[in-house]
Coordinates of C-alpha atoms in Angstrom, one line a residue:
X1 CA 101.2 70.7 128.1
X2 CA 105.0 70.9 128.8
X3 CA 105.2 67.6 130.6
X4 CA 107.7 65.1 129.2
X5 CA 106.4 62.0 127.5
X6 CA 108.4 58.8 127.8
X7 CA 108.7 56.1 125.1
X8 CA 106.5 53.1 125.9
X9 CA 108.1 49.8 126.7
X10 CA 108.4 47.5 123.7
X11 CA 105.7 44.9 123.9
X12 CA 107.0 41.3 124.4
X13 CA 107.1 39.3 121.2
X14 CA 106.8 42.3 118.8
X15 CA 110.5 42.2 117.9
X16 CA 112.5 39.1 117.6
X17 CA 115.4 38.8 120.0
X18 CA 117.8 38.8 117.1
X19 CA 116.9 42.5 116.4
X20 CA 117.5 43.8 119.9
X21 CA 121.2 44.3 119.6
X22 CA 120.7 46.4 116.5
X23 CA 117.9 48.4 118.2
X24 CA 119.9 49.3 121.2
X25 CA 123.1 50.0 119.4
X26 CA 121.6 53.3 118.2
X27 CA 120.1 56.1 120.4
X28 CA 116.3 55.9 120.6
X29 CA 114.9 59.3 119.3
X30 CA 112.8 61.3 121.7
X31 CA 109.3 62.2 120.6
X32 CA 109.2 65.6 118.9
X33 CA 107.7 68.2 121.3
X34 CA 105.2 70.5 119.6
X35 CA 106.2 74.2 119.8
X36 CA 103.5 76.1 121.5
X37 CA 102.6 79.6 122.5
X38 CA 99.9 80.7 124.9
X39 CA 98.2 84.1 124.9
X40 CA 96.2 86.3 127.3
X41 CA 93.7 89.0 126.3
X42 CA 93.4 92.0 128.7
X43 CA 91.5 95.3 128.8
X44 CA 94.2 97.5 130.4
X45 CA 93.4 99.0 133.7
X46 CA 94.7 102.6 133.4
X47 CA 95.0 102.8 137.2
X48 CA 97.5 100.0 137.3
X49 CA 101.0 100.8 138.6
X50 CA 104.2 99.2 137.4
X51 CA 104.0 96.7 140.2
X52 CA 100.6 95.5 139.0
X53 CA 102.0 94.8 135.5
X54 CA 105.0 93.1 137.0
X55 CA 102.8 90.8 139.1
X56 CA 100.8 89.9 136.0
X57 CA 103.9 89.1 134.0
X58 CA 105.2 87.0 136.9
X59 CA 102.0 84.9 136.9
X60 CA 102.1 84.6 133.1
X61 CA 105.7 83.3 133.1
X62 CA 104.8 80.8 135.8
X63 CA 101.9 79.6 133.8
X64 CA 103.8 79.5 130.5
X65 CA 101.8 82.3 128.9
X66 CA 104.3 84.3 126.8
X67 CA 102.1 86.7 124.8
X68 CA 99.9 89.5 126.1
X69 CA 97.1 91.0 124.0
X70 CA 96.2 94.4 125.5
X71 CA 93.2 96.2 124.0
X72 CA 94.7 99.5 122.8
X73 CA 92.1 100.7 120.4
X74 CA 88.3 100.1 121.0
X75 CA 86.8 101.7 118.0
X76 CA 86.7 105.1 119.6
X77 CA 89.7 105.9 121.8
X78 CA 93.3 104.7 121.9
X79 CA 95.4 103.6 124.8
X80 CA 98.6 104.9 123.0
X81 CA 99.6 108.1 121.2
X82 CA 97.5 107.8 118.1
X83 CA 98.7 110.1 115.3
X84 CA 95.2 110.6 113.7
X85 CA 93.7 113.8 115.1
X86 CA 90.2 112.2 114.7
X87 CA 91.1 109.4 117.2
X88 CA 91.4 110.6 120.8
X89 CA 94.2 109.3 122.9
X90 CA 92.7 108.2 126.2
X91 CA 96.0 107.4 127.9
X92 CA 99.5 106.0 127.2
X93 CA 99.0 102.5 128.8
X94 CA 100.7 100.7 125.9
X95 CA 103.9 102.9 126.1
X96 CA 104.0 102.3 129.9
X97 CA 103.7 98.5 129.8
X98 CA 106.0 97.8 126.8
X99 CA 109.3 98.1 128.7
X100 CA 108.0 96.2 131.7
X101 CA 106.9 93.3 129.4
X102 CA 110.2 93.3 127.6
X103 CA 112.1 93.0 130.9
X104 CA 109.8 90.1 131.8
X105 CA 110.3 88.5 128.3
X106 CA 106.6 88.7 127.5
X107 CA 105.6 89.5 124.0
X108 CA 103.1 92.3 123.4
X109 CA 100.6 92.1 120.5
X110 CA 98.4 95.2 120.4
X111 CA 94.7 94.2 120.3
X112 CA 92.7 96.6 118.1
X113 CA 89.1 96.7 116.9
X114 CA 89.0 96.6 113.1
X115 CA 85.6 97.4 111.6
X116 CA 83.5 98.9 114.5
X117 CA 83.9 102.6 114.7
X118 CA 82.0 104.4 117.5
X119 CA 83.9 107.7 117.2
X120 CA 81.4 110.6 117.2
X121 CA 83.8 112.8 115.2
X122 CA 84.1 110.2 112.4
X123 CA 80.4 109.5 112.4
X124 CA 79.7 113.2 112.0
X125 CA 82.3 113.7 109.3
X126 CA 82.1 110.5 107.4
X127 CA 78.6 108.8 107.7
X128 CA 79.2 107.3 104.2
X129 CA 81.9 105.1 105.6
X130 CA 79.4 102.8 107.4
X131 CA 77.9 99.5 106.4
X132 CA 74.3 99.3 105.4
X133 CA 71.8 96.4 105.9
X134 CA 69.3 95.0 103.5
X135 CA 66.6 97.3 104.9
X136 CA 68.8 100.3 103.8
X137 CA 69.7 101.2 107.4
X138 CA 73.2 102.5 108.1
X139 CA 75.1 100.9 111.0
X140 CA 76.2 104.4 112.2
X141 CA 72.7 105.3 113.4
X142 CA 70.8 101.9 113.4
X143 CA 73.4 99.4 114.5
X144 CA 72.3 95.7 115.0
X145 CA 72.0 94.1 118.4
X146 CA 74.0 96.7 120.5
X147 CA 75.0 100.3 120.2
X148 CA 78.7 99.7 119.5
X149 CA 77.9 97.6 116.4
X150 CA 78.7 100.6 114.2
X151 CA 80.6 98.7 111.5
X152 CA 82.5 100.3 108.7
X153 CA 81.9 99.4 105.1
X154 CA 84.6 97.1 103.6
X155 CA 83.7 98.3 100.1
X156 CA 84.5 101.9 101.0
X157 CA 88.2 102.7 100.1
X158 CA 88.3 105.6 102.6
X159 CA 87.0 103.4 105.4
X160 CA 89.6 100.8 104.5
X161 CA 92.3 103.4 104.5
X162 CA 91.3 104.5 108.0
X163 CA 91.5 100.9 109.3
X164 CA 94.9 100.6 107.5
X165 CA 96.0 103.8 109.3
X166 CA 95.2 102.2 112.7
X167 CA 97.5 99.2 111.8
X168 CA 100.2 101.6 110.6
X169 CA 100.0 103.7 113.8
X170 CA 100.8 100.5 115.8
X171 CA 103.3 99.3 113.3
X172 CA 105.5 102.3 113.9
X173 CA 105.9 101.4 117.6
X174 CA 109.3 99.7 117.5
X175 CA 109.0 97.8 120.8
X176 CA 105.7 96.2 119.8
X177 CA 105.9 92.5 118.8
X178 CA 102.7 92.3 116.8
X179 CA 99.2 93.5 115.9
X180 CA 96.1 91.6 116.8
X181 CA 92.9 92.2 114.8
X182 CA 89.5 91.9 116.4
X183 CA 86.0 92.3 114.8
X184 CA 87.5 91.7 111.3
X185 CA 84.1 91.0 109.8
X186 CA 80.6 92.2 109.2
X187 CA 77.9 92.1 111.9
X188 CA 76.5 88.7 112.7
X189 CA 73.8 87.8 110.2
X190 CA 72.9 85.0 112.6
X191 CA 74.0 85.1 116.3
X192 CA 75.4 82.0 118.0
X193 CA 72.5 80.0 119.4
X194 CA 73.3 80.6 123.0
X195 CA 73.3 84.3 122.6
X196 CA 69.9 84.7 120.8
X197 CA 67.8 84.5 124.0
X198 CA 69.9 87.3 125.5
X199 CA 68.6 89.7 122.9
X200 CA 65.1 88.2 122.8
X201 CA 65.4 87.1 119.1
X202 CA 65.0 83.9 117.1
X203 CA 67.1 83.8 114.0
X204 CA 65.9 80.8 112.0
X205 CA 67.0 82.5 108.7
X206 CA 68.9 85.6 107.5
X207 CA 66.7 88.6 108.3
X208 CA 67.2 92.0 106.5
X209 CA 68.0 94.0 109.6
X210 CA 71.1 91.8 110.3
X211 CA 72.2 91.3 106.7
X212 CA 75.2 93.5 105.6
X213 CA 76.5 95.2 103.6
X214 CA 74.2 96.8 101.0
X215 CA 76.0 100.1 100.7
X216 CA 75.9 101.9 97.4
X217 CA 79.5 101.0 96.8
X218 CA 79.0 97.3 97.5
X219 CA 75.9 97.2 95.4
X220 CA 77.4 99.0 92.4
X221 CA 80.6 97.0 92.6
X222 CA 78.7 93.7 92.6
X223 CA 76.3 94.9 89.8
X224 CA 79.3 95.8 87.6
X225 CA 80.7 92.3 88.0
X226 CA 77.6 90.2 87.9
X227 CA 74.9 92.4 86.3
X228 CA 72.5 92.4 89.2
X229 CA 71.8 94.7 92.1
X230 CA 72.0 92.8 95.3
X231 CA 68.7 94.4 96.4
X232 CA 67.0 92.5 93.6
X233 CA 68.3 89.1 94.7
X234 CA 65.3 87.1 95.9
X235 CA 67.2 84.7 98.1
X236 CA 70.5 86.5 99.1
X237 CA 71.4 83.8 101.7
X238 CA 71.8 81.2 99.0
X239 CA 73.1 83.4 96.2
X240 CA 76.6 82.1 96.1
X241 CA 78.2 85.0 94.2
X242 CA 76.7 87.6 96.6
X243 CA 77.7 85.5 99.6
X244 CA 81.3 85.2 98.2
X245 CA 81.4 88.9 97.4
X246 CA 80.9 89.7 101.1
X247 CA 83.6 87.2 102.1
X248 CA 86.0 88.8 99.6
X249 CA 85.3 92.3 100.7
X250 CA 86.7 91.5 104.1
X251 CA 89.5 89.2 102.9
X252 CA 90.7 91.7 100.3
X253 CA 91.0 94.3 103.0
X254 CA 93.0 91.9 105.2
X255 CA 95.3 90.5 102.5
X256 CA 95.8 93.6 100.4
X257 CA 96.0 96.3 103.0
X258 CA 96.3 95.2 106.6
X259 CA 98.8 92.4 106.3
X260 CA 101.2 94.3 104.0
X261 CA 101.1 97.3 106.3
X262 CA 102.0 95.2 109.3
X263 CA 104.8 93.4 107.4
X264 CA 106.2 96.8 106.3
X265 CA 107.0 97.4 109.9
X266 CA 108.1 93.8 110.6
X267 CA 105.2 93.0 112.9
X268 CA 103.5 89.7 113.5
X269 CA 99.8 90.0 112.6
X270 CA 97.1 87.7 114.0
X271 CA 93.3 87.8 114.4
X272 CA 90.5 86.7 116.7
X273 CA 88.1 84.8 114.5
X274 CA 84.8 83.0 114.6
X275 CA 84.2 79.2 114.4
X276 CA 80.8 80.0 112.7
X277 CA 82.6 82.1 110.1
X278 CA 79.9 82.1 107.5
X279 CA 77.6 84.0 109.9
X280 CA 79.9 87.0 110.0
X281 CA 81.2 86.9 106.4
X282 CA 84.6 85.9 107.7
X283 CA 86.5 83.5 105.4
X284 CA 89.6 83.7 107.7
X285 CA 91.1 80.5 106.4
X286 CA 92.0 82.5 103.3
X287 CA 93.9 85.2 105.1
X288 CA 97.7 85.6 105.0
X289 CA 98.1 86.0 108.8
X290 CA 100.8 84.6 111.1
X291 CA 98.3 82.9 113.3
X292 CA 94.6 82.6 114.2
X293 CA 92.9 82.7 117.6
X294 CA 89.4 81.3 117.0
X295 CA 87.0 82.2 119.8
X296 CA 85.9 78.8 120.9
X297 CA 83.4 80.0 123.5
X298 CA 81.4 76.7 123.7
X299 CA 78.7 78.1 125.9
X300 CA 77.8 80.6 123.3
X301 CA 76.9 77.7 121.0
X302 CA 75.2 75.5 123.7
X303 CA 78.0 73.0 123.4
X304 CA 80.1 71.0 125.9
X305 CA 83.8 71.5 126.4
X306 CA 84.7 68.7 124.0
X307 CA 83.3 70.8 121.2
X308 CA 86.4 73.0 121.5
X309 CA 88.6 70.2 120.3
X310 CA 86.2 69.5 117.4
X311 CA 86.5 73.1 116.3
X312 CA 90.3 73.1 116.5
X313 CA 90.3 70.0 114.2
X314 CA 87.8 71.7 111.9
X315 CA 90.0 74.8 111.8
X316 CA 93.0 72.7 111.0
X317 CA 91.1 71.2 108.1
X318 CA 90.1 74.6 106.7
X319 CA 93.8 75.6 106.8
X320 CA 95.0 72.5 104.9
X321 CA 96.4 74.7 102.2
X322 CA 97.4 77.6 104.4
X323 CA 99.2 76.0 107.3
X324 CA 99.3 78.6 110.0
X325 CA 99.1 78.0 113.8
X326 CA 95.8 77.8 115.6
X327 CA 95.5 78.9 119.2
X328 CA 92.2 78.0 120.8
X329 CA 90.4 81.0 122.4
X330 CA 88.9 80.0 125.7
X331 CA 86.2 82.0 127.5
X332 CA 87.2 82.1 131.2
X333 CA 84.0 83.4 132.7
X334 CA 82.2 80.2 131.7
X335 CA 85.1 77.8 132.5
X336 CA 85.7 76.6 136.0
X337 CA 89.3 75.3 136.6
X338 CA 88.4 71.7 135.9
X339 CA 86.7 72.6 132.6
X340 CA 89.7 74.9 131.7
X341 CA 92.0 72.0 132.1
X342 CA 89.8 69.9 129.9
X343 CA 89.6 72.7 127.3
X344 CA 93.3 73.0 127.1
X345 CA 93.8 69.2 126.9
X346 CA 91.3 68.7 124.0
X347 CA 92.9 71.7 122.2
X348 CA 96.3 70.1 122.3
X349 CA 94.9 66.7 121.4
X350 CA 93.6 68.2 118.2
X351 CA 96.9 69.9 117.4
X352 CA 96.3 73.5 118.6
X353 CA 99.6 75.3 118.9
X354 CA 98.5 76.8 122.2
X355 CA 95.6 78.6 123.8
X356 CA 94.4 82.2 124.3
X357 CA 92.5 83.2 127.4
X358 CA 89.7 85.7 127.5
X359 CA 90.4 87.5 129.6
X360 CA 92.9 88.5 132.3
X361 CA 90.2 90.1 134.5
X362 CA 88.2 86.9 134.8
X363 CA 91.1 84.7 135.9
X364 CA 90.7 83.7 139.6
X365 CA 93.5 82.3 141.8
X366 CA 92.2 78.7 141.1
X367 CA 92.5 79.3 137.4
X368 CA 96.1 80.5 137.8
X369 CA 96.9 77.4 140.0
X370 CA 95.5 75.1 137.3
X371 CA 97.5 76.8 134.5
X372 CA 100.7 76.7 136.5
X373 CA 100.2 73.0 137.4
X374 CA 99.6 72.1 133.8
X375 CA 102.9 73.7 132.8
X376 CA 104.9 71.8 135.4

């Protein structure tokens, strides 16, 4: 991490003695130290007092974690004063923590859910805003996997405008450093291998109940461009135009609506993204964000810790023409302190610009000790 590296001693015989005076007549350059930033996701505890936040920020500074990602909008309620009357304000946690973070020199990037919308008022008023699977079922009343998977339809301009409004509401908060997007995608058409047993399913192919979005707007838009209704495609998983259309529906929302809105208010904009991006229609390597936090939760994929480094390298490769920083997302509940250290090391070895920890509530004293030691 922040440890200094020293130049290795010149091997005997590599340089002739006649060159040594010239070599030592000039200062030997120090190796360039990679600029890094480390992040911490947290679900704010509304019962926390100022001293609780100050203690967290003290630990973060000791560990070299300079950016906090507090969840301030969860697809239903907001933890700040939301201007949309349809979005209830649960409390003002964001407003309370911002001055404390500023005093501690900690950046705050507001973590918001993007596509899931579990707000009963919006469901009742705008059921047409929701994504539809290949069986014709709407996510607002037949969500996949879990009840909160009520995803909006990226083809619906009113739904996109609602998401844009959430970004704008945060953008107007002057003390905020950035906006962090989560769930910027469609539901998983195929879950990570390690999660399938949890739901008692086997996904050896793309099944209709998990395949989105076949809303009337998506179908008509695709048919207008390609002359075929997606419902008539015999093998949608391998129909490249239809697959790309779903990628584009999310990417266009990000690049044409969310990023420009954040930049209007001079905010950094980042996103939590998937390593198995194809399974959630999330071509994030094409997005014009300021950074990416891939969720490299190795246990979800039945993989060892070393897989994290491989995925950082793969992400760097996908961003070859869109060079933006990669911060490896690490799942603390399944990483003991030894594995956490290994995960951080393999991330840096593969040129991650830092790490992001999920989440604050799972960090034990031994995790903090490891993080602080790695920084020293």
